[in-house]
Amino acid sequence: MKVILYGASGFIGSRILNELLSRNHQVTGVVRDISKIANPDVEALASDICSSDQVAEIVAGSDAVISAYAAPFSAPEKLVEATKSLIHGLKKSKIRRLIVVGGAGNLEVSPGVQLLETPEFPAAWKPVALAHREAFRVLLTSDLDWTSFSPAALIEPGVKTGKYRLGQDDLVVDAKGESRISAEDYATALVDELENPKHIQRRFTIGY
């Protein structure tokens, strides 16, 4: 597939990029600084994700768009702006498939209670979690073939095990009550969803 990947040089985006390339997809990486993508097999572009006109120009002719965009920690609200821009840009170019890296904070830990609403949730990360929740609400209003993929509560560098569990709206936890996933396994599951869509117009999540 011809895939446009926003945030291709980031922590999660770089793992998605590697997974896409390992499966022989044609990837255009859209980043703030093209020098961060040194792979000759990747077309690197610098563009403003919050400009729907620029989005429309870049995604034209692609098969799918993946966004691993991370807003600045000091301005998490830009994630919502970026989500709206992606939706408008894809519509302008008549591209239907959009997969976005979501957040874990708005997954439920008990009926009607989201992770970000629990006392244990780190206060410093709450603005980011709230932005992800609002961005997800924006997606819910779109008629694109979108998918939001929320990671586990803890996503960190690791190895590709291929052994994990998928869920829908509830945080996936292990026998110890921990919610975690490697970025490599997360990327694997995301590209699986790209190749074999099972969560059109809905969210899913992952964990060990």
XYZ file of C-alpha atoms in Angstrom:
208
model
C 0.000 0.000 0.000
C 0.947 3.625 -0.402
C 0.855 4.915 3.162
C 1.235 8.443 4.532
C 2.640 8.343 8.071
C 2.492 11.481 10.212
C 4.923 11.581 13.116
C 7.189 8.995 11.454
C 10.277 9.942 13.476
C 8.648 9.816 16.918
C 8.772 7.153 19.611
C 5.749 5.238 18.331
C 5.827 6.519 14.758
C 9.350 5.232 14.138
C 8.274 1.735 15.179
C 5.252 1.920 12.889
C 7.541 3.079 10.089
C 9.875 0.107 10.577
C 6.958 -2.316 10.621
C 5.481 -0.839 7.439
C 8.814 -1.092 5.648
C 9.323 -4.674 6.809
C 6.072 -5.541 5.030
C 7.094 -3.717 1.842
C 4.630 -0.845 2.035
C 5.472 2.387 0.226
C 5.779 5.012 2.949
C 5.879 8.792 2.967
C 6.946 10.043 6.376
C 5.601 13.456 7.375
C 7.633 15.043 10.169
C 8.675 18.405 11.573
C 12.346 17.812 10.737
C 13.116 15.663 7.693
C 16.708 15.158 8.855
C 15.332 12.739 11.444
C 14.425 10.276 8.682
C 17.599 8.955 7.120
C 16.146 5.845 5.492
C 16.469 6.101 1.674
C 13.386 3.909 1.272
C 11.203 6.598 2.855
C 10.094 9.823 1.226
C 10.394 12.410 3.985
C 8.267 15.559 3.924
C 7.971 18.483 6.306
C 4.427 19.796 6.610
C 1.946 21.333 9.021
C -0.569 18.698 10.103
C -2.852 21.478 11.330
C -3.271 22.808 7.778
C -6.015 20.825 6.066
C -4.888 22.169 2.678
C -1.386 20.790 3.228
C -2.837 17.505 4.449
C -5.002 17.250 1.335
C -2.015 17.856 -0.925
C 0.177 15.274 0.792
C -2.356 12.449 1.150
C -3.726 12.690 -2.403
C -3.367 9.362 -4.188
C -2.532 7.357 -1.083
C -4.236 4.179 0.093
C -4.230 5.041 3.793
C -3.090 7.635 6.304
C -1.654 6.830 9.724
C -1.174 9.526 12.339
C 1.299 9.028 15.166
C 1.396 12.793 15.675
C 2.202 13.878 19.199
C 1.275 17.428 20.138
C 3.793 19.468 22.130
C 3.502 18.691 25.841
C 2.950 22.398 26.453
C 0.094 22.572 23.923
C -1.835 19.284 24.002
C -4.886 20.952 22.475
C -3.063 20.912 19.126
C -3.889 17.206 18.943
C -7.569 18.070 18.579
C -6.755 20.682 15.950
C -4.618 18.148 14.078
C -7.392 15.534 14.165
C -9.879 17.970 12.664
C -7.334 18.962 10.010
C -6.670 15.351 9.055
C -10.370 14.635 8.651
C -10.919 17.715 6.483
C -7.761 17.079 4.453
C -8.627 13.460 3.742
C -12.131 14.443 2.673
C -10.747 17.051 0.276
C -8.588 14.391 -1.378
C -11.272 11.705 -1.186
C -9.092 9.430 0.937
C -11.152 7.275 3.300
C -8.786 5.217 5.468
C -7.348 6.851 8.578
C -5.681 5.158 11.553
C -4.658 7.278 14.530
C -2.581 6.543 17.591
C -4.985 7.176 20.442
C -4.508 7.510 24.174
C -5.025 5.093 27.045
C -6.492 7.669 29.429
C -10.000 7.516 28.013
C -10.237 3.723 28.220
C -12.523 2.416 30.946
C -11.161 0.685 34.051
C -14.655 -0.006 35.415
C -18.139 0.716 34.064
C -18.380 4.442 33.366
C -14.939 5.236 34.835
C -12.046 6.137 32.566
C -8.398 5.675 33.496
C -7.784 9.449 33.506
C -10.527 9.846 36.126
C -8.842 7.585 38.668
C -6.876 9.048 41.623
C -3.730 7.219 40.507
C -3.591 8.898 37.105
C -0.566 11.261 36.937
C -1.712 14.879 37.107
C 1.030 16.005 34.731
C -0.352 13.775 31.978
C -4.013 14.663 32.428
C -4.050 17.532 29.870
C -2.632 15.161 27.244
C -5.170 12.487 28.154
C -8.032 14.973 27.961
C -6.825 16.087 24.522
C -6.824 12.463 23.351
C -10.355 12.057 24.690
C -11.542 15.124 22.788
C -9.728 14.017 19.622
C -11.516 10.671 19.862
C -14.845 12.478 20.169
C -13.985 14.349 16.967
C -13.336 11.047 15.200
C -16.710 9.756 16.323
C -18.393 12.482 14.273
C -16.536 11.554 11.080
C -17.835 9.286 8.335
C -14.320 8.351 7.201
C -13.130 4.755 7.575
C -11.225 5.689 10.711
C -9.732 3.588 13.478
C -8.368 4.832 16.798
C -5.811 2.497 18.372
C -5.189 3.097 22.076
C -2.013 1.687 23.632
C -1.781 0.103 27.064
C -1.319 2.413 30.041
C 2.441 1.862 29.761
C 4.030 1.688 26.322
C 7.797 1.486 26.215
C 10.687 0.305 24.023
C 10.943 -3.452 23.932
C 10.837 -6.391 21.581
C 8.363 -7.750 19.092
C 6.845 -10.783 20.778
C 3.679 -11.167 18.716
C 1.940 -12.292 21.887
C -0.633 -9.815 23.167
C -4.335 -9.344 23.640
C -6.644 -6.880 21.935
C -9.625 -5.131 23.490
C -12.184 -2.485 22.652
C -13.030 0.261 25.145
C -11.657 -1.281 28.355
C -8.047 -1.072 29.496
C -6.308 -4.420 28.917
C -4.543 -5.607 32.072
C -2.582 -8.751 32.913
C -2.966 -11.113 35.858
C -1.086 -8.655 38.070
C -3.437 -5.829 37.124
C -0.756 -4.142 35.027
C -1.422 -2.603 31.617
C 1.631 -2.543 29.386
C 2.838 -3.160 25.827
C 6.042 -2.739 23.877
C 6.036 -0.135 21.137
C 7.147 -2.877 18.754
C 4.128 -5.083 19.463
C 1.867 -2.035 19.278
C 3.235 -1.233 15.810
C 2.703 -4.833 14.712
C -0.961 -4.784 15.716
C -1.498 -1.404 14.063
C -0.127 -2.553 10.714
C -2.190 -5.736 11.026
C -5.248 -3.491 11.291
C -4.110 -1.570 8.218
C -3.780 -4.738 6.177
C -6.842 -6.525 7.573
C -9.313 -3.919 8.874
C -11.459 -5.143 11.760
C -12.174 -1.913 13.604
C -13.685 0.495 11.091
C -15.205 3.552 12.761
C -14.309 2.367 16.231
C -11.502 2.150 18.757
C -9.483 -0.808 19.906
C -6.637 -1.310 22.346
C -3.864 -3.713 23.274
C -1.999 -5.174 26.224
C -0.205 -8.253 27.485
